[in-house]
Short mmCIF file of C-alpha atoms in Angstrom, two decimals:
data_model
loop_
_atom_site.label_atom_id
_atom_site.label_comp_id
_atom_site.label_asym_id
_atom_site.label_seq_id
_atom_site.Cartn_x
_atom_site.Cartn_y
_atom_site.Cartn_z
CA UNK A 1230 0.15 0.02 0.05
CA UNK A 1231 1.40 3.63 -0.88
CA UNK A 1232 0.81 6.25 1.45
CA UNK A 1233 0.12 9.92 0.10
CA UNK A 1234 3.22 11.74 0.31
CA UNK A 1235 3.79 14.62 2.74
CA UNK A 1236 6.17 17.46 1.41
CA UNK A 1237 6.78 20.47 4.04
CA UNK A 1238 8.12 23.79 2.46
CA UNK A 1239 7.08 26.68 4.87
CA UNK A 1240 4.13 25.38 6.49
CA UNK A 1241 3.11 25.30 10.19
CA UNK A 1242 3.46 22.25 12.11
CA UNK A 1243 -0.51 22.02 12.61
CA UNK A 1244 -0.65 21.66 8.74
CA UNK A 1245 2.00 19.59 8.51
CA UNK A 1246 0.19 17.04 10.89
CA UNK A 1247 -3.33 17.33 8.90
CA UNK A 1248 -1.46 16.41 5.93
CA UNK A 1249 0.06 13.56 7.41
CA UNK A 1250 -3.08 12.38 8.84
CA UNK A 1251 -4.86 12.93 5.61
CA UNK A 1252 -2.39 10.46 3.97
CA UNK A 1253 -2.63 7.99 7.03
CA UNK A 1254 -6.50 7.84 6.67
CA UNK A 1255 -6.52 7.83 2.91
CA UNK A 1256 -4.26 5.10 1.24
CA UNK A 1257 -3.88 4.72 -2.32
CA UNK A 1258 -4.02 1.45 -3.60
CA UNK A 1259 -1.03 0.25 -5.43
CA UNK A 1260 -1.31 -0.87 -9.32
CA UNK A 1261 -0.35 -4.60 -9.84
CA UNK A 1262 3.39 -5.23 -9.54
CA UNK A 1263 4.06 -8.73 -10.34
CA UNK A 1264 6.42 -8.62 -13.30
CA UNK A 1265 4.36 -11.40 -15.01
CA UNK A 1266 2.74 -11.58 -18.46
CA UNK A 1267 5.41 -9.87 -19.92
CA UNK A 1268 4.18 -11.86 -23.24
CA UNK A 1269 1.00 -13.45 -23.49
CA UNK A 1270 0.20 -16.44 -20.91
CA UNK A 1271 -0.02 -19.86 -22.44
CA UNK A 1272 -1.59 -22.82 -20.83
CA UNK A 1273 -4.69 -24.86 -20.48
CA UNK A 1274 -8.05 -24.12 -18.90
CA UNK A 1275 -11.06 -26.75 -17.98
CA UNK A 1276 -14.05 -24.72 -19.17
CA UNK A 1277 -15.12 -25.30 -22.72
CA UNK A 1278 -14.34 -28.77 -23.13
CA UNK A 1279 -15.36 -29.95 -19.56
CA UNK A 1280 -17.48 -26.90 -18.45
CA UNK A 1281 -18.91 -27.79 -14.68
CA UNK A 1282 -19.27 -31.46 -14.54
CA UNK A 1283 -19.10 -32.45 -10.97
CA UNK A 1284 -20.33 -35.90 -11.41
CA UNK A 1285 -17.54 -38.18 -10.84
CA UNK A 1286 -19.39 -41.03 -10.06
CA UNK A 1287 -21.31 -41.07 -13.61
CA UNK A 1288 -18.31 -39.40 -15.64
CA UNK A 1289 -14.80 -40.27 -13.75
CA UNK A 1290 -12.35 -39.42 -16.57
CA UNK A 1291 -13.99 -35.81 -17.28
CA UNK A 1292 -15.45 -34.51 -14.25
CA UNK A 1293 -13.67 -31.32 -12.68
CA UNK A 1294 -11.19 -33.08 -10.10
CA UNK A 1295 -7.83 -33.32 -9.19
CA UNK A 1296 -7.24 -36.47 -11.31
CA UNK A 1297 -8.51 -34.65 -14.50
CA UNK A 1298 -5.77 -31.90 -13.82
CA UNK A 1299 -3.06 -34.24 -13.02
CA UNK A 1300 -3.63 -36.12 -16.03
CA UNK A 1301 -3.54 -32.82 -18.40
CA UNK A 1302 -0.46 -31.59 -16.27
CA UNK A 1303 1.11 -34.89 -17.57
CA UNK A 1304 -0.13 -34.50 -21.12
CA UNK A 1305 1.39 -31.11 -21.05
CA UNK A 1306 4.73 -32.23 -19.76
CA UNK A 1307 5.37 -35.14 -21.85
CA UNK A 1308 3.92 -34.10 -25.17
CA UNK A 1309 5.59 -31.33 -26.18
CA UNK A 1310 3.59 -28.20 -24.94
CA UNK A 1311 5.54 -27.46 -22.20
CA UNK A 1312 8.54 -27.27 -24.36
CA UNK A 1313 6.34 -24.99 -26.87
CA UNK A 1314 5.68 -22.38 -24.14
CA UNK A 1315 2.35 -23.57 -22.26
CA UNK A 1316 2.89 -23.58 -18.89
CA UNK A 1317 -0.34 -22.79 -16.99
CA UNK A 1318 -2.85 -25.54 -15.86
CA UNK A 1319 -6.03 -23.79 -15.16
CA UNK A 1320 -9.21 -24.76 -13.18
CA UNK A 1321 -12.47 -22.56 -14.25
CA UNK A 1322 -15.60 -22.58 -12.15
CA UNK A 1323 -17.06 -25.55 -10.16
CA UNK A 1324 -13.84 -26.61 -8.58
CA UNK A 1325 -14.68 -25.35 -4.84
CA UNK A 1326 -16.86 -27.09 -2.32
CA UNK A 1327 -20.53 -25.29 -1.72
CA UNK A 1328 -19.74 -23.64 1.19
CA UNK A 1329 -16.63 -22.17 2.78
CA UNK A 1330 -14.96 -23.73 5.79
CA UNK A 1331 -15.23 -22.80 9.54
CA UNK A 1332 -12.48 -20.22 8.96
CA UNK A 1333 -14.30 -18.64 6.04
CA UNK A 1334 -11.90 -19.80 3.42
CA UNK A 1335 -12.64 -21.23 0.33
CA UNK A 1336 -12.06 -24.94 -0.07
CA UNK A 1337 -11.82 -27.85 -2.90
CA UNK A 1338 -14.55 -29.95 -3.20
CA UNK A 1339 -13.58 -32.91 -0.73
CA UNK A 1340 -14.89 -35.38 -2.93
CA UNK A 1341 -13.34 -34.49 -6.16
CA UNK A 1342 -10.26 -32.87 -4.77
CA UNK A 1343 -9.48 -35.32 -1.75
CA UNK A 1344 -5.88 -34.47 -1.57
CA UNK A 1345 -6.66 -30.86 -1.08
CA UNK A 1346 -5.64 -27.89 -3.29
CA UNK A 1347 -2.01 -27.39 -1.98
CA UNK A 1348 -1.34 -30.93 -2.83
CA UNK A 1349 -2.90 -30.56 -6.29
CA UNK A 1350 -0.37 -27.11 -6.86
CA UNK A 1351 2.53 -29.32 -5.53
CA UNK A 1352 1.93 -32.07 -8.27
CA UNK A 1353 1.38 -29.32 -10.98
CA UNK A 1354 4.85 -27.41 -9.81
CA UNK A 1355 6.42 -30.92 -9.67
CA UNK A 1356 5.81 -31.23 -13.70
CA UNK A 1357 7.34 -27.99 -14.23
CA UNK A 1358 4.00 -26.12 -14.83
CA UNK A 1359 1.98 -23.23 -13.05
CA UNK A 1360 -1.38 -23.69 -11.23
CA UNK A 1361 -4.25 -21.43 -12.24
CA UNK A 1362 -7.49 -21.00 -10.42
CA UNK A 1363 -10.85 -19.41 -10.84
CA UNK A 1364 -12.78 -16.81 -8.82
CA UNK A 1365 -15.62 -14.69 -8.89
CA UNK A 1366 -15.81 -10.73 -7.93
CA UNK A 1367 -19.18 -11.30 -6.65
CA UNK A 1368 -21.38 -13.40 -3.74
CA UNK A 1369 -21.47 -16.60 -6.20
CA UNK A 1370 -19.62 -17.88 -9.21
CA UNK A 1371 -21.48 -18.03 -12.46
CA UNK A 1372 -22.41 -21.54 -11.52
CA UNK A 1373 -23.06 -20.71 -7.98
CA UNK A 1374 -20.21 -21.79 -5.86
CA UNK A 1375 -19.16 -19.08 -3.07
CA UNK A 1376 -17.75 -15.77 -4.71
CA UNK A 1377 -15.00 -13.74 -3.24
CA UNK A 1378 -17.18 -10.54 -2.37
CA UNK A 1379 -16.32 -9.69 1.26
CA UNK A 1380 -13.37 -11.85 1.12
CA UNK A 1381 -11.00 -10.57 -1.39
CA UNK A 1382 -8.01 -10.61 1.33
CA UNK A 1383 -8.45 -13.91 2.66
CA UNK A 1384 -8.94 -15.31 -0.85
CA UNK A 1385 -5.81 -13.91 -1.78
CA UNK A 1386 -3.94 -15.21 0.78
CA UNK A 1387 -5.61 -18.77 0.29
CA UNK A 1388 -4.56 -18.83 -3.23
CA UNK A 1389 -0.89 -17.80 -2.34
CA UNK A 1390 -1.01 -20.43 0.55
CA UNK A 1391 -1.86 -22.99 -2.10
CA UNK A 1392 0.85 -22.07 -4.75
CA UNK A 1393 -1.58 -20.80 -7.25
CA UNK A 1394 0.03 -18.84 -10.06
CA UNK A 1395 -2.66 -17.51 -11.88
CA UNK A 1396 -6.02 -16.05 -10.93
CA UNK A 1397 -9.32 -15.51 -13.11
CA UNK A 1398 -12.06 -13.34 -11.43
CA UNK A 1399 -15.21 -13.73 -12.86
CA UNK A 1400 -18.05 -11.10 -12.65
CA UNK A 1401 -21.24 -13.05 -11.76
CA UNK A 1402 -23.53 -11.96 -9.16
CA UNK A 1403 -22.00 -8.58 -8.64
CA UNK A 1404 -22.41 -4.96 -8.56
CA UNK A 1405 -21.06 -3.44 -12.04
CA UNK A 1406 -20.86 -0.03 -10.45
CA UNK A 1407 -18.20 -1.22 -7.78
CA UNK A 1408 -15.68 -2.77 -10.17
CA UNK A 1409 -13.44 0.47 -10.38
CA UNK A 1410 -12.82 0.18 -6.82
CA UNK A 1411 -13.01 -3.54 -6.36
CA UNK A 1412 -11.10 -4.94 -9.08
CA UNK A 1413 -7.93 -2.64 -7.86
CA UNK A 1414 -8.91 -3.98 -4.13
CA UNK A 1415 -8.17 -7.34 -5.48
CA UNK A 1416 -4.99 -6.68 -7.55
CA UNK A 1417 -3.54 -4.79 -4.16
CA UNK A 1418 -4.83 -8.07 -2.29
CA UNK A 1419 -2.46 -10.37 -4.44
CA UNK A 1420 0.37 -7.88 -4.27
CA UNK A 1421 -0.08 -8.05 -0.27
CA UNK A 1422 0.27 -11.91 -0.52
CA UNK A 1423 4.27 -11.68 -1.83
CA UNK A 1424 3.53 -14.12 -4.38
CA UNK A 1425 3.51 -13.36 -8.16
CA UNK A 1426 -0.10 -14.22 -9.50
CA UNK A 1427 -1.03 -13.52 -12.89
CA UNK A 1428 -4.55 -11.61 -12.70
CA UNK A 1429 -7.18 -12.23 -15.45
CA UNK A 1430 -10.07 -10.14 -14.87
CA UNK A 1431 -13.78 -9.95 -16.19
CA UNK A 1432 -13.78 -6.44 -15.57
CA UNK A 1433 -14.39 -4.71 -18.99
CA UNK A 1434 -16.88 -7.27 -20.18
CA UNK A 1435 -19.99 -6.15 -18.41
CA UNK A 1436 -19.54 -2.38 -18.80
CA UNK A 1437 -21.04 -1.62 -22.14
CA UNK A 1438 -24.21 -3.61 -21.14
CA UNK A 1439 -24.98 -0.99 -18.33
CA UNK A 1440 -24.27 1.77 -20.53
CA UNK A 1441 -20.62 2.55 -19.04
CA UNK A 1442 -17.35 3.24 -21.02
CA UNK A 1443 -14.13 1.09 -20.52
CA UNK A 1444 -11.16 2.57 -19.43
CA UNK A 1445 -8.46 0.38 -20.39
CA UNK A 1446 -5.75 2.63 -19.00
CA UNK A 1447 -7.19 1.97 -15.71
CA UNK A 1448 -7.82 -1.70 -16.17
CA UNK A 1449 -4.26 -2.32 -17.63
CA UNK A 1450 -2.79 -0.87 -14.33
CA UNK A 1451 -4.25 -3.74 -12.09
CA UNK A 1452 -5.03 -6.51 -14.56
CA UNK A 1453 -2.60 -8.78 -16.47
CA UNK A 1454 -5.09 -9.72 -18.81
CA UNK A 1455 -8.80 -9.25 -19.27
CA UNK A 1456 -11.89 -10.54 -20.94
CA UNK A 1457 -14.12 -8.21 -22.91
CA UNK A 1458 -16.72 -10.17 -25.08
CA UNK A 1459 -18.68 -13.19 -24.92
CA UNK A 1460 -17.45 -16.74 -24.52
CA UNK A 1461 -16.23 -18.74 -27.13
CA UNK A 1462 -17.83 -22.05 -28.19
CA UNK A 1463 -16.77 -24.49 -31.07
CA UNK A 1464 -18.08 -22.90 -33.93
CA UNK A 1465 -16.57 -21.26 -36.74
CA UNK A 1466 -19.39 -18.53 -36.64
CA UNK A 1467 -18.40 -17.50 -33.00
CA UNK A 1468 -14.99 -17.12 -33.89
CA UNK A 1469 -15.57 -14.89 -36.55
CA UNK A 1470 -17.66 -12.78 -34.17
CA UNK A 1471 -14.95 -12.48 -31.79
CA UNK A 1472 -12.65 -11.58 -34.21
CA UNK A 1473 -14.96 -9.11 -35.80
CA UNK A 1474 -15.33 -7.62 -32.39
CA UNK A 1475 -11.53 -6.84 -32.10
CA UNK A 1476 -11.53 -5.38 -35.67
CA UNK A 1477 -14.36 -2.84 -34.64
CA UNK A 1478 -12.66 -2.05 -31.75
CA UNK A 1479 -9.18 -2.08 -32.73
CA UNK A 1480 -8.42 1.38 -32.24
CA UNK A 1481 -9.22 1.34 -28.82
CA UNK A 1482 -7.78 -2.27 -27.68
CA UNK A 1483 -4.70 -2.06 -29.81
CA UNK A 1484 -3.18 0.67 -27.39
CA UNK A 1485 -4.04 -1.43 -24.36
CA UNK A 1486 -2.08 -4.28 -25.54
CA UNK A 1487 1.78 -4.77 -24.31
CA UNK A 1488 4.22 -6.35 -21.86
CA UNK A 1489 2.18 -7.15 -18.78
CA UNK A 1490 -1.41 -6.44 -20.14
CA UNK A 1491 -3.28 -8.28 -22.63
CA UNK A 1492 -6.46 -8.24 -24.32
CA UNK A 1493 -8.24 -11.62 -24.10
CA UNK A 1494 -10.64 -12.88 -26.83
CA UNK A 1495 -11.18 -16.04 -24.58
CA UNK A 1496 -10.03 -20.01 -25.03
CA UNK A 1497 -8.37 -21.63 -28.05
CA UNK A 1498 -10.75 -24.43 -29.09
CA UNK A 1499 -8.38 -26.25 -31.33
CA UNK A 1500 -8.75 -29.85 -30.69
CA UNK A 1501 -12.56 -30.34 -29.86
CA UNK A 1502 -13.56 -31.25 -33.49
CA UNK A 1503 -16.20 -28.41 -33.56
CA UNK A 1504 -13.87 -26.94 -36.23
CA UNK A 1505 -12.37 -28.32 -39.15
CA UNK A 1506 -8.61 -28.53 -39.23
CA UNK A 1507 -8.50 -25.45 -41.52
CA UNK A 1508 -10.69 -23.55 -39.18
CA UNK A 1509 -8.71 -24.70 -36.42
CA UNK A 1510 -5.61 -23.30 -38.13
CA UNK A 1511 -7.17 -20.07 -38.72
CA UNK A 1512 -8.45 -19.63 -35.15
CA UNK A 1513 -4.82 -20.46 -33.87
CA UNK A 1514 -3.39 -17.80 -36.37
CA UNK A 1515 -5.87 -15.25 -35.36
CA UNK A 1516 -5.31 -15.62 -31.64
CA UNK A 1517 -1.59 -15.41 -32.46
CA UNK A 1518 -1.64 -12.34 -34.32
CA UNK A 1519 -4.04 -10.48 -31.88
CA UNK A 1520 -1.44 -11.32 -29.47
CA UNK A 1521 -4.00 -12.89 -27.33
CA UNK A 1522 -3.32 -15.32 -24.23
CA UNK A 1523 -3.15 -19.01 -25.58
CA UNK A 1524 -5.31 -21.08 -23.30
CA UNK A 1525 -6.25 -24.27 -24.68
CA UNK A 1526 -9.59 -25.72 -23.84
CA UNK A 1527 -9.40 -29.34 -24.89
CA UNK A 1528 -8.76 -32.73 -24.04
CA UNK A 1529 -5.23 -33.22 -24.28
CA UNK A 1530 -5.57 -36.94 -23.68
CA UNK A 1531 -7.64 -37.41 -26.89
CA UNK A 1532 -6.19 -35.14 -29.51
CA UNK A 1533 -6.07 -35.64 -33.34
CA UNK A 1534 -2.37 -35.17 -34.53
CA UNK A 1535 -3.14 -32.57 -37.13
CA UNK A 1536 -4.64 -30.47 -34.31
CA UNK A 1537 -2.02 -31.00 -31.90
CA UNK A 1538 0.41 -29.97 -34.78
CA UNK A 1539 -1.24 -26.74 -35.07
CA UNK A 1540 -0.87 -26.00 -31.46
CA UNK A 1541 2.50 -26.82 -31.19
CA UNK A 1542 3.56 -24.83 -34.35
CA UNK A 1543 6.50 -22.97 -32.94
CA UNK A 1544 6.72 -20.39 -35.66
CA UNK A 1545 3.13 -19.17 -35.10
CA UNK A 1546 3.66 -19.47 -31.33
CA UNK A 1547 6.70 -17.11 -31.86
CA UNK A 1548 4.36 -14.11 -33.49
CA UNK A 1549 2.28 -14.60 -30.64
CA UNK A 1550 5.18 -14.62 -27.93
CA UNK A 1551 6.98 -11.52 -29.80
CA UNK A 1552 8.58 -9.23 -27.08
CA UNK A 1553 6.96 -5.91 -28.55
CA UNK A 1554 3.70 -7.54 -27.47
CA UNK A 1555 1.59 -5.62 -30.30
CA UNK A 1556 -1.84 -6.69 -30.85
CA UNK A 1557 -2.28 -7.23 -34.96
CA UNK A 1558 -4.45 -4.66 -37.10
CA UNK A 1559 -7.15 -5.21 -39.65
CA UNK A 1560 -5.55 -3.14 -42.60
CA UNK A 1561 -7.44 -4.78 -45.86
CA UNK A 1562 -10.59 -6.17 -46.84
CA UNK A 1563 -11.42 -8.11 -49.89
CA UNK A 1564 -15.66 -7.58 -49.75
CA UNK A 1565 -16.80 -9.95 -46.96
CA UNK A 1566 -14.69 -12.81 -47.71
CA UNK A 1567 -10.95 -12.36 -46.91
CA UNK A 1568 -9.70 -9.78 -44.19
CA UNK A 1569 -5.76 -9.19 -44.11
CA UNK A 1570 -4.06 -8.53 -40.70
CA UNK A 1571 -0.70 -7.15 -39.89
CA UNK A 1572 0.81 -7.21 -36.86
CA UNK A 1573 4.46 -5.25 -36.29
CA UNK A 1574 7.49 -7.73 -34.54
CA UNK A 1575 10.02 -6.78 -32.51
CA UNK A 1576 12.90 -7.15 -35.31
CA UNK A 1577 13.21 -4.11 -37.33
CA UNK A 1578 11.19 -4.16 -40.54
CA UNK A 1579 9.76 -7.73 -39.41
CA UNK A 1580 5.88 -8.22 -39.79
CA UNK A 1581 3.59 -11.03 -39.43
CA UNK A 1582 0.44 -11.05 -41.84
CA UNK A 1583 -2.56 -13.13 -41.68
CA UNK A 1584 -4.72 -13.76 -44.93
CA UNK A 1585 -8.31 -14.97 -43.10
CA UNK A 1586 -10.84 -16.24 -45.60
CA UNK A 1587 -14.30 -16.30 -44.17
CA UNK A 1588 -15.80 -17.98 -47.02
CA UNK A 1589 -16.64 -21.61 -47.49
CA UNK A 1590 -14.46 -22.10 -50.78
CA UNK A 1591 -10.81 -21.51 -51.33
CA UNK A 1592 -9.94 -17.88 -52.18
CA UNK A 1593 -7.21 -16.11 -54.42
CA UNK A 1594 -6.45 -12.52 -53.81
CA UNK A 1595 -4.31 -10.32 -55.51
CA UNK A 1596 -2.23 -7.35 -53.98
CA UNK A 1597 1.26 -5.71 -53.39
CA UNK A 1598 2.87 -5.56 -50.18
CA UNK A 1599 2.46 -1.70 -50.39
CA UNK A 1600 -1.19 -2.09 -49.87
CA UNK A 1601 -0.22 -3.38 -46.36
CA UNK A 1602 1.76 -0.51 -45.45
CA UNK A 1603 4.99 -2.40 -46.53
CA UNK A 1604 6.90 -0.12 -48.46
CA UNK A 1605 10.68 -1.06 -48.66
CA UNK A 1606 12.24 -0.19 -51.67
CA UNK A 1607 14.49 -3.28 -51.29
CA UNK A 1608 11.52 -5.61 -51.04
CA UNK A 1609 10.75 -8.35 -48.72
CA UNK A 1610 11.32 -12.00 -48.09
CA UNK A 1611 8.38 -13.82 -47.25
CA UNK A 1612 7.84 -17.38 -45.23
CA UNK A 1613 4.54 -19.31 -44.61
CA UNK A 1614 4.90 -20.23 -41.01
CA UNK A 1615 1.76 -22.41 -41.05
CA UNK A 1616 3.23 -24.74 -43.64
CA UNK A 1617 7.09 -23.95 -42.96
CA UNK A 1618 7.90 -23.34 -46.21
CA UNK A 1619 9.63 -19.99 -47.87
CA UNK A 1620 7.52 -18.20 -50.12
CA UNK A 1621 10.39 -16.27 -51.68
CA UNK A 1622 11.24 -12.85 -52.61
CA UNK A 1623 8.31 -9.91 -53.34
CA UNK A 1624 8.90 -6.52 -54.58
CA UNK A 1625 6.87 -4.62 -52.44
CA UNK A 1626 5.41 -2.49 -55.33
CA UNK A 1627 3.92 -5.39 -57.72
CA UNK A 1628 0.92 -7.37 -56.98
CA UNK A 1629 1.17 -11.05 -56.46
CA UNK A 1630 -1.53 -13.67 -56.03
CA UNK A 1631 -2.17 -15.32 -52.99
CA UNK A 1632 -4.34 -18.24 -52.50
CA UNK A 1633 -6.03 -19.14 -49.04
CA UNK A 1634 -7.81 -22.53 -48.10
CA UNK A 1635 -11.75 -22.57 -47.24
CA UNK A 1636 -12.74 -21.06 -43.94
CA UNK A 1637 -8.92 -21.06 -43.02
CA UNK A 1638 -5.83 -18.44 -43.31
CA UNK A 1639 -2.36 -18.25 -44.70
CA UNK A 1640 0.22 -16.83 -42.18
CA UNK A 1641 3.42 -15.27 -43.18
CA UNK A 1642 6.46 -13.72 -41.58
CA UNK A 1643 8.23 -10.93 -43.80
CA UNK A 1644 11.47 -9.25 -43.40
CA UNK A 1645 13.42 -7.20 -46.05
#
């Protein structure tokens, strides 16, 4: 906590004392200071694939439980995901008991988490990974479990005691008018634990529904990542809906994104079979160029090889993890079929480009790189980072043809 400083020049002792007391009784909350999320966080999350399945007798392999979390941690550690950069293993809603314990602390469901939450955190850490958890700003979570309202400090310390490394704070059962005070209070509570805990907020999501403006400058002071649109599902139409929201609001969202604070368009649903392989590839390419958190929501025990390869594509991941942290921009559209997104990278004059084909048949477009804002007189070398193949040299002023698969993407890395 930071106290209001007192500076005394030619003032009376009474005035100096008054200013000191003013600072003592009106502390200023510190901004979040955890040094985390210098690039978008990567990991795995329970929600979209396993949702709120709490019936372990009927569905023991897929219920929200310590066994599920440990199996996913094993797969991340052993199947190449950790080596590719995925590190957080995150619980979403429905992990807790229906009531707090005698000391008012949150507790895991005793039947589904019999070893306790600290033991689960220890196991995840033993695999070289990090432990993420879910809480809710309000009195109840979205699924009716105990919320954190009135318990911010206690819950933050409880999570720190369990070895939690990331916390999502949802916004159900809450008073939206208190967010600008309450979310910073939780950030301060996390700071006070002394444990670095990445903070994902649902703060901006609800505000427009109540006619309230989103102050991303303020939110970025207290949150590492934040949700600002509806939940994703395993449907191509919903992937496009989220992309369209980011395009429509890019002039506001791009300045908000950077090391330590990123927009979160929600989970990756690559691997759940609701998308074709090409659609899954386009989804992954877009989340990468948006500098979005890459949090997989799938069953890593039963994922097809093509979809696994999408998630492990280190060239695409490198675009997402570029240290500059800039969100890509929609710069060109060919009718309602093909959108072109460009993202500046940290190496001088390097760029990533995504050609997104929204249409259910392959599309060929003809354009010059100058139309994308790339105007080097020496031209550029292009590499297809989805297929790991060099496209070759292109004069920036000449038009060339590019073909994009049906409801798919072409993603390139470009340098002079």
